[in-house]
GROMACS .gro file of C-alpha atoms in nm:
model
  426
    1UNK     CA    1  -5.170  -2.174  -0.756
    2UNK     CA    2  -5.270  -1.816  -0.829
    3UNK     CA    3  -5.090  -1.610  -1.100
    4UNK     CA    4  -4.978  -1.361  -0.834
    5UNK     CA    5  -4.809  -1.630  -0.635
    6UNK     CA    6  -4.643  -1.772  -0.931
    7UNK     CA    7  -4.501  -1.429  -1.024
    8UNK     CA    8  -4.391  -1.351  -0.663
    9UNK     CA    9  -4.215  -1.707  -0.664
   10UNK     CA   10  -4.038  -1.626  -0.993
   11UNK     CA   11  -3.908  -1.281  -0.865
   12UNK     CA   12  -3.796  -1.458  -0.551
   13UNK     CA   13  -3.601  -1.714  -0.748
   14UNK     CA   14  -3.456  -1.457  -0.966
   15UNK     CA   15  -3.326  -1.248  -0.660
   16UNK     CA   16  -3.174  -1.557  -0.497
   17UNK     CA   17  -2.970  -1.648  -0.822
   18UNK     CA   18  -2.864  -1.282  -0.885
   19UNK     CA   19  -2.546  -1.147  -0.724
   20UNK     CA   20  -2.574  -0.849  -0.480
   21UNK     CA   21  -2.433  -0.618  -0.744
   22UNK     CA   22  -2.698  -0.720  -1.002
   23UNK     CA   23  -2.963  -0.661  -0.731
   24UNK     CA   24  -2.821  -0.318  -0.638
   25UNK     CA   25  -2.788  -0.196  -1.009
   26UNK     CA   26  -3.149  -0.049  -1.042
   27UNK     CA   27  -3.103   0.137  -0.713
   28UNK     CA   28  -2.788   0.312  -0.818
   29UNK     CA   29  -2.939   0.673  -0.774
   30UNK     CA   30  -3.016   0.615  -0.398
   31UNK     CA   31  -2.692   0.443  -0.352
   32UNK     CA   32  -2.492   0.720  -0.518
   33UNK     CA   33  -2.693   0.990  -0.331
   34UNK     CA   34  -2.616   0.823  -0.001
   35UNK     CA   35  -2.253   0.780  -0.098
   36UNK     CA   36  -2.206   1.143  -0.203
   37UNK     CA   37  -2.386   1.272   0.122
   38UNK     CA   38  -2.125   1.087   0.342
   39UNK     CA   39  -1.853   1.182   0.109
   40UNK     CA   40  -1.935   1.549   0.137
   41UNK     CA   41  -1.988   1.524   0.511
   42UNK     CA   42  -1.663   1.363   0.549
   43UNK     CA   43  -1.473   1.612   0.337
   44UNK     CA   44  -1.605   1.907   0.560
   45UNK     CA   45  -1.544   1.736   0.888
   46UNK     CA   46  -1.217   1.619   0.796
   47UNK     CA   47  -1.108   1.977   0.666
   48UNK     CA   48  -1.162   2.072   1.032
   49UNK     CA   49  -0.928   1.801   1.164
   50UNK     CA   50  -0.654   1.857   0.922
   51UNK     CA   51  -0.648   2.230   0.987
   52UNK     CA   52  -0.677   2.217   1.372
   53UNK     CA   53  -0.315   2.371   1.422
   54UNK     CA   54  -0.385   2.636   1.170
   55UNK     CA   55  -0.718   2.748   1.286
   56UNK     CA   56  -0.597   2.736   1.646
   57UNK     CA   57  -0.298   2.959   1.557
   58UNK     CA   58  -0.534   3.200   1.379
   59UNK     CA   59  -0.782   3.202   1.671
   60UNK     CA   60  -0.487   3.220   1.922
   61UNK     CA   61  -0.624   2.900   2.133
   62UNK     CA   62  -0.454   2.585   2.239
   63UNK     CA   63  -0.492   2.239   2.105
   64UNK     CA   64  -0.718   2.158   2.400
   65UNK     CA   65  -0.935   2.441   2.313
   66UNK     CA   66  -0.957   2.317   1.949
   67UNK     CA   67  -1.065   1.981   2.090
   68UNK     CA   68  -1.358   2.150   2.254
   69UNK     CA   69  -1.460   2.274   1.904
   70UNK     CA   70  -1.473   1.913   1.802
   71UNK     CA   71  -1.683   1.833   2.111
   72UNK     CA   72  -1.924   2.114   2.020
   73UNK     CA   73  -1.962   1.979   1.666
   74UNK     CA   74  -2.045   1.632   1.830
   75UNK     CA   75  -2.309   1.798   2.036
   76UNK     CA   76  -2.469   1.931   1.752
   77UNK     CA   77  -2.470   1.581   1.593
   78UNK     CA   78  -2.658   1.458   1.891
   79UNK     CA   79  -2.928   1.728   1.821
   80UNK     CA   80  -2.919   1.648   1.436
   81UNK     CA   81  -2.927   1.267   1.476
   82UNK     CA   82  -3.219   1.244   1.735
   83UNK     CA   83  -3.429   1.536   1.619
   84UNK     CA   84  -3.394   1.466   1.240
   85UNK     CA   85  -3.450   1.095   1.312
   86UNK     CA   86  -3.791   1.180   1.434
   87UNK     CA   87  -3.843   1.419   1.142
   88UNK     CA   88  -3.736   1.142   0.897
   89UNK     CA   89  -3.979   0.901   1.053
   90UNK     CA   90  -4.270   1.155   1.044
   91UNK     CA   91  -4.211   1.350   0.726
   92UNK     CA   92  -4.009   1.111   0.511
   93UNK     CA   93  -3.635   1.013   0.467
   94UNK     CA   94  -3.611   1.201   0.137
   95UNK     CA   95  -3.702   1.554   0.274
   96UNK     CA   96  -3.489   1.518   0.571
   97UNK     CA   97  -3.195   1.418   0.364
   98UNK     CA   98  -3.233   1.706   0.138
   99UNK     CA   99  -3.253   1.955   0.434
  100UNK     CA  100  -2.956   1.794   0.601
  101UNK     CA  101  -2.738   1.850   0.305
  102UNK     CA  102  -2.832   2.208   0.253
  103UNK     CA  103  -2.791   2.280   0.629
  104UNK     CA  104  -2.425   2.130   0.648
  105UNK     CA  105  -2.345   2.300   0.330
  106UNK     CA  106  -2.448   2.653   0.469
  107UNK     CA  107  -2.251   2.621   0.779
  108UNK     CA  108  -1.936   2.476   0.602
  109UNK     CA  109  -1.929   2.806   0.426
  110UNK     CA  110  -1.983   2.995   0.733
  111UNK     CA  111  -1.689   2.832   0.898
  112UNK     CA  112  -1.461   3.012   0.636
  113UNK     CA  113  -1.627   3.337   0.758
  114UNK     CA  114  -1.556   3.290   1.136
  115UNK     CA  115  -1.300   3.504   1.312
  116UNK     CA  116  -1.326   3.438   1.682
  117UNK     CA  117  -1.309   3.114   1.897
  118UNK     CA  118  -1.672   3.152   2.027
  119UNK     CA  119  -1.808   3.211   1.686
  120UNK     CA  120  -1.622   2.903   1.566
  121UNK     CA  121  -1.780   2.690   1.864
  122UNK     CA  122  -2.117   2.811   1.759
  123UNK     CA  123  -2.088   2.733   1.381
  124UNK     CA  124  -1.941   2.399   1.432
  125UNK     CA  125  -2.225   2.318   1.668
  126UNK     CA  126  -2.472   2.412   1.386
  127UNK     CA  127  -2.270   2.229   1.127
  128UNK     CA  128  -2.288   1.910   1.348
  129UNK     CA  129  -2.686   1.933   1.344
  130UNK     CA  130  -2.668   1.912   0.958
  131UNK     CA  131  -2.413   1.641   0.963
  132UNK     CA  132  -2.621   1.421   1.199
  133UNK     CA  133  -2.931   1.491   1.025
  134UNK     CA  134  -2.792   1.409   0.665
  135UNK     CA  135  -2.659   1.062   0.775
  136UNK     CA  136  -2.968   0.962   0.964
  137UNK     CA  137  -3.214   1.024   0.679
  138UNK     CA  138  -2.975   0.885   0.402
  139UNK     CA  139  -2.882   0.563   0.597
  140UNK     CA  140  -3.263   0.471   0.667
  141UNK     CA  141  -3.359   0.572   0.321
  142UNK     CA  142  -3.089   0.341   0.157
  143UNK     CA  143  -3.161   0.037   0.387
  144UNK     CA  144  -3.537   0.035   0.317
  145UNK     CA  145  -3.490   0.101  -0.057
  146UNK     CA  146  -3.268  -0.172  -0.158
  147UNK     CA  147  -3.329  -0.546  -0.184
  148UNK     CA  148  -3.238  -0.762   0.139
  149UNK     CA  149  -2.951  -0.937  -0.010
  150UNK     CA  150  -2.797  -0.599  -0.130
  151UNK     CA  151  -2.820  -0.424   0.197
  152UNK     CA  152  -2.476  -0.518   0.321
  153UNK     CA  153  -2.323  -0.419  -0.003
  154UNK     CA  154  -2.521  -0.092  -0.024
  155UNK     CA  155  -2.411  -0.028   0.350
  156UNK     CA  156  -2.051  -0.088   0.258
  157UNK     CA  157  -2.064   0.156  -0.053
  158UNK     CA  158  -2.254   0.420   0.141
  159UNK     CA  159  -1.985   0.423   0.424
  160UNK     CA  160  -1.689   0.406   0.174
  161UNK     CA  161  -1.796   0.774   0.102
  162UNK     CA  162  -1.618   0.872   0.426
  163UNK     CA  163  -1.283   0.747   0.305
  164UNK     CA  164  -1.308   0.901  -0.035
  165UNK     CA  165  -1.415   1.242   0.127
  166UNK     CA  166  -1.117   1.196   0.386
  167UNK     CA  167  -0.895   1.137   0.087
  168UNK     CA  168  -1.021   1.429  -0.106
  169UNK     CA  169  -0.997   1.666   0.206
  170UNK     CA  170  -0.631   1.540   0.256
  171UNK     CA  171  -0.538   1.614  -0.113
  172UNK     CA  172  -0.714   1.952  -0.101
  173UNK     CA  173  -0.533   2.072   0.212
  174UNK     CA  174  -0.200   1.957   0.057
  175UNK     CA  175  -0.258   2.194  -0.228
  176UNK     CA  176  -0.492   2.459  -0.101
  177UNK     CA  177  -0.357   2.512   0.274
  178UNK     CA  178  -0.010   2.635   0.183
  179UNK     CA  179  -0.136   2.882  -0.085
  180UNK     CA  180  -0.493   3.011   0.016
  181UNK     CA  181  -0.494   2.896   0.379
  182UNK     CA  182  -0.762   2.688   0.576
  183UNK     CA  183  -1.066   2.925   0.501
  184UNK     CA  184  -1.041   2.829   0.131
  185UNK     CA  185  -1.114   2.449   0.222
  186UNK     CA  186  -1.435   2.546   0.393
  187UNK     CA  187  -1.567   2.756   0.109
  188UNK     CA  188  -1.551   2.445  -0.106
  189UNK     CA  189  -1.796   2.297   0.144
  190UNK     CA  190  -2.081   2.502  -0.001
  191UNK     CA  191  -2.079   2.287  -0.310
  192UNK     CA  192  -2.254   2.012  -0.158
  193UNK     CA  193  -2.590   2.197  -0.184
  194UNK     CA  194  -2.616   2.088  -0.534
  195UNK     CA  195  -2.660   1.741  -0.415
  196UNK     CA  196  -3.014   1.842  -0.290
  197UNK     CA  197  -3.119   1.887  -0.652
  198UNK     CA  198  -3.000   1.549  -0.746
  199UNK     CA  199  -3.203   1.395  -0.438
  200UNK     CA  200  -3.507   1.600  -0.535
  201UNK     CA  201  -3.513   1.482  -0.898
  202UNK     CA  202  -3.354   1.145  -0.891
  203UNK     CA  203  -3.414   0.963  -0.571
  204UNK     CA  204  -3.743   0.821  -0.475
  205UNK     CA  205  -3.894   0.806  -0.119
  206UNK     CA  206  -3.849   0.491   0.089
  207UNK     CA  207  -4.092   0.235   0.001
  208UNK     CA  208  -4.125   0.104   0.352
  209UNK     CA  209  -4.184   0.461   0.497
  210UNK     CA  210  -4.462   0.517   0.229
  211UNK     CA  211  -4.604   0.187   0.309
  212UNK     CA  212  -4.615   0.257   0.678
  213UNK     CA  213  -4.784   0.595   0.600
  214UNK     CA  214  -5.062   0.421   0.429
  215UNK     CA  215  -5.152   0.180   0.708
  216UNK     CA  216  -5.326   0.219   1.039
  217UNK     CA  217  -5.078   0.283   1.319
  218UNK     CA  218  -5.042   0.015   1.583
  219UNK     CA  219  -5.178   0.126   1.928
  220UNK     CA  220  -4.832   0.119   2.079
  221UNK     CA  221  -4.700   0.335   1.813
  222UNK     CA  222  -4.996   0.593   1.832
  223UNK     CA  223  -4.923   0.632   2.218
  224UNK     CA  224  -4.568   0.696   2.161
  225UNK     CA  225  -4.537   1.054   2.026
  226UNK     CA  226  -4.160   1.058   2.044
  227UNK     CA  227  -3.943   0.764   2.118
  228UNK     CA  228  -3.881   0.403   2.048
  229UNK     CA  229  -3.883   0.068   2.244
  230UNK     CA  230  -3.575   0.041   2.461
  231UNK     CA  231  -3.520  -0.337   2.443
  232UNK     CA  232  -3.201  -0.526   2.441
  233UNK     CA  233  -3.133  -0.471   2.084
  234UNK     CA  234  -3.202  -0.104   2.095
  235UNK     CA  235  -2.975  -0.072   2.413
  236UNK     CA  236  -2.706  -0.258   2.249
  237UNK     CA  237  -2.691  -0.032   1.951
  238UNK     CA  238  -2.678   0.282   2.157
  239UNK     CA  239  -2.387   0.150   2.387
  240UNK     CA  240  -2.207  -0.008   2.083
  241UNK     CA  241  -2.202   0.318   1.887
  242UNK     CA  242  -2.077   0.521   2.191
  243UNK     CA  243  -1.774   0.310   2.245
  244UNK     CA  244  -1.694   0.219   1.868
  245UNK     CA  245  -1.695   0.607   1.791
  246UNK     CA  246  -1.493   0.685   2.088
  247UNK     CA  247  -1.242   0.412   1.970
  248UNK     CA  248  -1.247   0.549   1.596
  249UNK     CA  249  -1.227   0.912   1.690
  250UNK     CA  250  -0.916   0.835   1.912
  251UNK     CA  251  -0.765   0.679   1.617
  252UNK     CA  252  -0.816   0.956   1.349
  253UNK     CA  253  -0.908   1.274   1.513
  254UNK     CA  254  -0.574   1.385   1.614
  255UNK     CA  255  -0.366   1.177   1.375
  256UNK     CA  256  -0.299   1.468   1.131
  257UNK     CA  257  -0.210   1.685   1.430
  258UNK     CA  258   0.017   1.415   1.573
  259UNK     CA  259   0.213   1.389   1.257
  260UNK     CA  260   0.253   1.775   1.230
  261UNK     CA  261   0.328   1.838   1.575
  262UNK     CA  262   0.537   1.519   1.711
  263UNK     CA  263   0.677   1.422   1.373
  264UNK     CA  264   0.726   1.786   1.248
  265UNK     CA  265   0.567   1.711   0.914
  266UNK     CA  266   0.425   1.981   0.670
  267UNK     CA  267   0.075   1.946   0.536
  268UNK     CA  268   0.206   1.816   0.208
  269UNK     CA  269   0.409   1.552   0.412
  270UNK     CA  270   0.097   1.443   0.586
  271UNK     CA  271  -0.074   1.333   0.289
  272UNK     CA  272   0.098   1.012   0.203
  273UNK     CA  273  -0.005   0.878   0.538
  274UNK     CA  274  -0.364   0.999   0.524
  275UNK     CA  275  -0.381   0.842   0.167
  276UNK     CA  276  -0.253   0.506   0.291
  277UNK     CA  277  -0.508   0.516   0.582
  278UNK     CA  278  -0.792   0.591   0.327
  279UNK     CA  279  -0.688   0.323   0.062
  280UNK     CA  280  -0.664   0.067   0.354
  281UNK     CA  281  -1.023   0.158   0.461
  282UNK     CA  282  -1.163   0.158   0.106
  283UNK     CA  283  -1.020  -0.196   0.043
  284UNK     CA  284  -1.138  -0.307   0.400
  285UNK     CA  285  -1.501  -0.210   0.374
  286UNK     CA  286  -1.602  -0.434   0.086
  287UNK     CA  287  -1.400  -0.709   0.234
  288UNK     CA  288  -1.593  -0.649   0.569
  289UNK     CA  289  -1.917  -0.664   0.386
  290UNK     CA  290  -1.825  -0.990   0.199
  291UNK     CA  291  -1.697  -1.151   0.534
  292UNK     CA  292  -1.991  -1.043   0.725
  293UNK     CA  293  -2.235  -1.172   0.483
  294UNK     CA  294  -2.075  -1.522   0.520
  295UNK     CA  295  -1.984  -1.524   0.887
  296UNK     CA  296  -2.214  -1.269   1.046
  297UNK     CA  297  -2.167  -0.918   1.171
  298UNK     CA  298  -2.043  -1.016   1.519
  299UNK     CA  299  -1.746  -1.242   1.418
  300UNK     CA  300  -1.631  -0.987   1.170
  301UNK     CA  301  -1.639  -0.703   1.435
  302UNK     CA  302  -1.455  -0.905   1.676
  303UNK     CA  303  -1.179  -0.999   1.422
  304UNK     CA  304  -1.146  -0.641   1.316
  305UNK     CA  305  -1.114  -0.513   1.673
  306UNK     CA  306  -0.851  -0.763   1.747
  307UNK     CA  307  -0.641  -0.669   1.457
  308UNK     CA  308  -0.684  -0.304   1.521
  309UNK     CA  309  -0.551  -0.334   1.893
  310UNK     CA  310  -0.248  -0.533   1.732
  311UNK     CA  311  -0.205  -0.256   1.475
  312UNK     CA  312  -0.229   0.052   1.689
  313UNK     CA  313   0.139   0.071   1.823
  314UNK     CA  314   0.318   0.064   1.467
  315UNK     CA  315   0.054   0.307   1.344
  316UNK     CA  316   0.153   0.567   1.615
  317UNK     CA  317   0.499   0.462   1.752
  318UNK     CA  318   0.695   0.344   1.446
  319UNK     CA  319   0.979   0.574   1.334
  320UNK     CA  320   1.059   0.414   1.020
  321UNK     CA  321   0.859   0.570   0.717
  322UNK     CA  322   0.772   0.246   0.538
  323UNK     CA  323   0.635   0.091   0.865
  324UNK     CA  324   0.451   0.398   0.945
  325UNK     CA  325   0.282   0.370   0.595
  326UNK     CA  326   0.206   0.011   0.656
  327UNK     CA  327   0.060   0.084   0.997
  328UNK     CA  328  -0.170   0.360   0.850
  329UNK     CA  329  -0.284   0.116   0.583
  330UNK     CA  330  -0.353  -0.173   0.845
  331UNK     CA  331  -0.537   0.057   1.076
  332UNK     CA  332  -0.747   0.199   0.786
  333UNK     CA  333  -0.819  -0.150   0.658
  334UNK     CA  334  -0.937  -0.280   0.999
  335UNK     CA  335  -0.980  -0.005   1.250
  336UNK     CA  336  -1.215   0.217   1.041
  337UNK     CA  337  -1.361  -0.020   0.778
  338UNK     CA  338  -1.591  -0.188   1.041
  339UNK     CA  339  -1.819   0.128   0.994
  340UNK     CA  340  -1.909  -0.042   0.660
  341UNK     CA  341  -2.163  -0.255   0.850
  342UNK     CA  342  -2.305   0.036   1.076
  343UNK     CA  343  -2.621   0.120   0.875
  344UNK     CA  344  -2.700  -0.263   0.826
  345UNK     CA  345  -2.633  -0.346   1.179
  346UNK     CA  346  -2.830  -0.052   1.323
  347UNK     CA  347  -3.110  -0.103   1.093
  348UNK     CA  348  -3.186  -0.445   1.220
  349UNK     CA  349  -3.224  -0.324   1.592
  350UNK     CA  350  -3.528  -0.089   1.551
  351UNK     CA  351  -3.879  -0.157   1.411
  352UNK     CA  352  -3.974   0.024   1.099
  353UNK     CA  353  -4.210   0.287   1.259
  354UNK     CA  354  -3.920   0.429   1.460
  355UNK     CA  355  -3.601   0.297   1.256
  356UNK     CA  356  -3.476   0.626   1.156
  357UNK     CA  357  -3.517   0.775   1.512
  358UNK     CA  358  -3.356   0.481   1.656
  359UNK     CA  359  -3.062   0.493   1.420
  360UNK     CA  360  -3.030   0.845   1.456
  361UNK     CA  361  -3.037   0.832   1.835
  362UNK     CA  362  -2.764   0.567   1.791
  363UNK     CA  363  -2.551   0.777   1.602
  364UNK     CA  364  -2.632   1.070   1.859
  365UNK     CA  365  -2.478   0.863   2.129
  366UNK     CA  366  -2.185   0.774   1.895
  367UNK     CA  367  -2.122   1.173   1.876
  368UNK     CA  368  -2.109   1.176   2.260
  369UNK     CA  369  -1.824   0.913   2.227
  370UNK     CA  370  -1.653   1.119   1.975
  371UNK     CA  371  -1.694   1.436   2.175
  372UNK     CA  372  -1.551   1.259   2.480
  373UNK     CA  373  -1.250   1.156   2.272
  374UNK     CA  374  -1.205   1.506   2.120
  375UNK     CA  375  -1.152   1.641   2.492
  376UNK     CA  376  -0.988   1.346   2.654
  377UNK     CA  377  -0.714   1.264   2.396
  378UNK     CA  378  -0.545   1.618   2.391
  379UNK     CA  379  -0.593   1.647   2.786
  380UNK     CA  380  -0.421   1.305   2.826
  381UNK     CA  381  -0.162   1.404   2.561
  382UNK     CA  382  -0.084   1.725   2.768
  383UNK     CA  383   0.021   1.510   3.067
  384UNK     CA  384   0.149   1.197   2.895
  385UNK     CA  385   0.224   1.289   2.533
  386UNK     CA  386   0.003   1.264   2.241
  387UNK     CA  387   0.117   0.918   2.106
  388UNK     CA  388   0.060   0.759   2.459
  389UNK     CA  389  -0.274   0.914   2.491
  390UNK     CA  390  -0.391   0.779   2.129
  391UNK     CA  391  -0.267   0.446   2.197
  392UNK     CA  392  -0.428   0.406   2.533
  393UNK     CA  393  -0.759   0.555   2.417
  394UNK     CA  394  -0.781   0.317   2.142
  395UNK     CA  395  -0.707   0.017   2.341
  396UNK     CA  396  -0.940   0.085   2.617
  397UNK     CA  397  -1.208   0.163   2.339
  398UNK     CA  398  -1.139  -0.149   2.173
  399UNK     CA  399  -1.192  -0.367   2.478
  400UNK     CA  400  -1.512  -0.199   2.570
  401UNK     CA  401  -1.675  -0.222   2.218
  402UNK     CA  402  -1.567  -0.573   2.181
  403UNK     CA  403  -1.743  -0.662   2.499
  404UNK     CA  404  -2.070  -0.501   2.393
  405UNK     CA  405  -2.071  -0.658   2.045
  406UNK     CA  406  -2.031  -1.006   2.197
  407UNK     CA  407  -2.375  -0.960   2.354
  408UNK     CA  408  -2.650  -1.170   2.177
  409UNK     CA  409  -2.986  -0.990   2.188
  410UNK     CA  410  -3.309  -1.193   2.111
  411UNK     CA  411  -3.485  -1.176   1.789
  412UNK     CA  412  -3.623  -0.840   1.732
  413UNK     CA  413  -3.997  -0.843   1.651
  414UNK     CA  414  -4.131  -0.598   1.411
  415UNK     CA  415  -3.799  -0.489   1.284
  416UNK     CA  416  -3.877  -0.618   0.927
  417UNK     CA  417  -3.813  -0.414   0.614
  418UNK     CA  418  -3.948  -0.475   0.273
  419UNK     CA  419  -3.880  -0.824   0.140
  420UNK     CA  420  -3.748  -0.987   0.456
  421UNK     CA  421  -3.941  -1.270   0.621
  422UNK     CA  422  -3.742  -1.253   0.950
  423UNK     CA  423  -3.489  -1.017   1.119
  424UNK     CA  424  -3.258  -1.177   1.347
  425UNK     CA  425  -3.012  -0.922   1.496
  426UNK     CA  426  -2.639  -1.053   1.510
   0.00000   0.00000   0.00000
């Protein structure tokens, strides 16, 4: 037995005995960077959702018109996810991550300087491009950097950044909005540009991407200038993301507006319910990761979708404050925390050579789902009332996404990352 084989066997045995937290510890910089990127994305996006009534009033437009602004941002994410996914595969995860952070920081600040409806549409479209590019690159970078047994945990920690950003935006709007107005919230969004410095100095490039660059390209990859293999696993990823994002956007996009318009709450009154939702999701995401590592992604998805469908009525329709808080906590814990598994789930459905593009395209299709919800929910709300529109959209979206995730695609050849002997999507 060679010395090299003995050392490799020793490393493997050590990794098998170590916990996921121990395995992830040396990779804290890339994990923190991915978490902060998603945290800052969430802060800026949620600031828009929390301020929809105030922005609409200043711009003299209806809630439906403000919903179109959400759709414009979603279209921008389509461009950012797909275009920057290709850039990430070609020029590196790290560089694309940095550019995405700077991009969305610039256009968050530009939002504060916008005075007309058409300008707001354009700025939010451009913001969406940065939003999409940042997630695509950081998710691929994280999944390709950490050890296989730590990837579910790393995925959960990264995606928990959204709830922390949501919570921070809700707290900031409760304090800032009544005194300085909505524009001050978006000026804070310029701060994320500092994250690019941390990425540049402290985060290494993906070892998987570096290894691919040093190897001759397979013939099927050389012929494919832009694109990826659209097999069963890839098609499942695209459809799944469209439906899950539609369902999730129907849950949270208009929840702050619902509390202010239908329940006549002030911005400060809204905060406890947003906090309950975020706390539930923060607790639910690690639990989601632990359950998935034991029972598999599919079973956890189906369980969480079922619990979301059961919890959506008290989340929206309950009139008792404690029940409303419990509903917000429950929907956050089960309805939103399934996103903890998304980076890991998507990374298994595309080969390494086109992984970032595949993940980015999947999230681009998700942005379409969010855009449809951003338009459909307020339109149905005008006809049947906002509570009915939210509940109905969530239930329909839940049934659709549960059907898609039940599909069992075949083993995906070539979708291996560093340290994996096989990659069975499931």
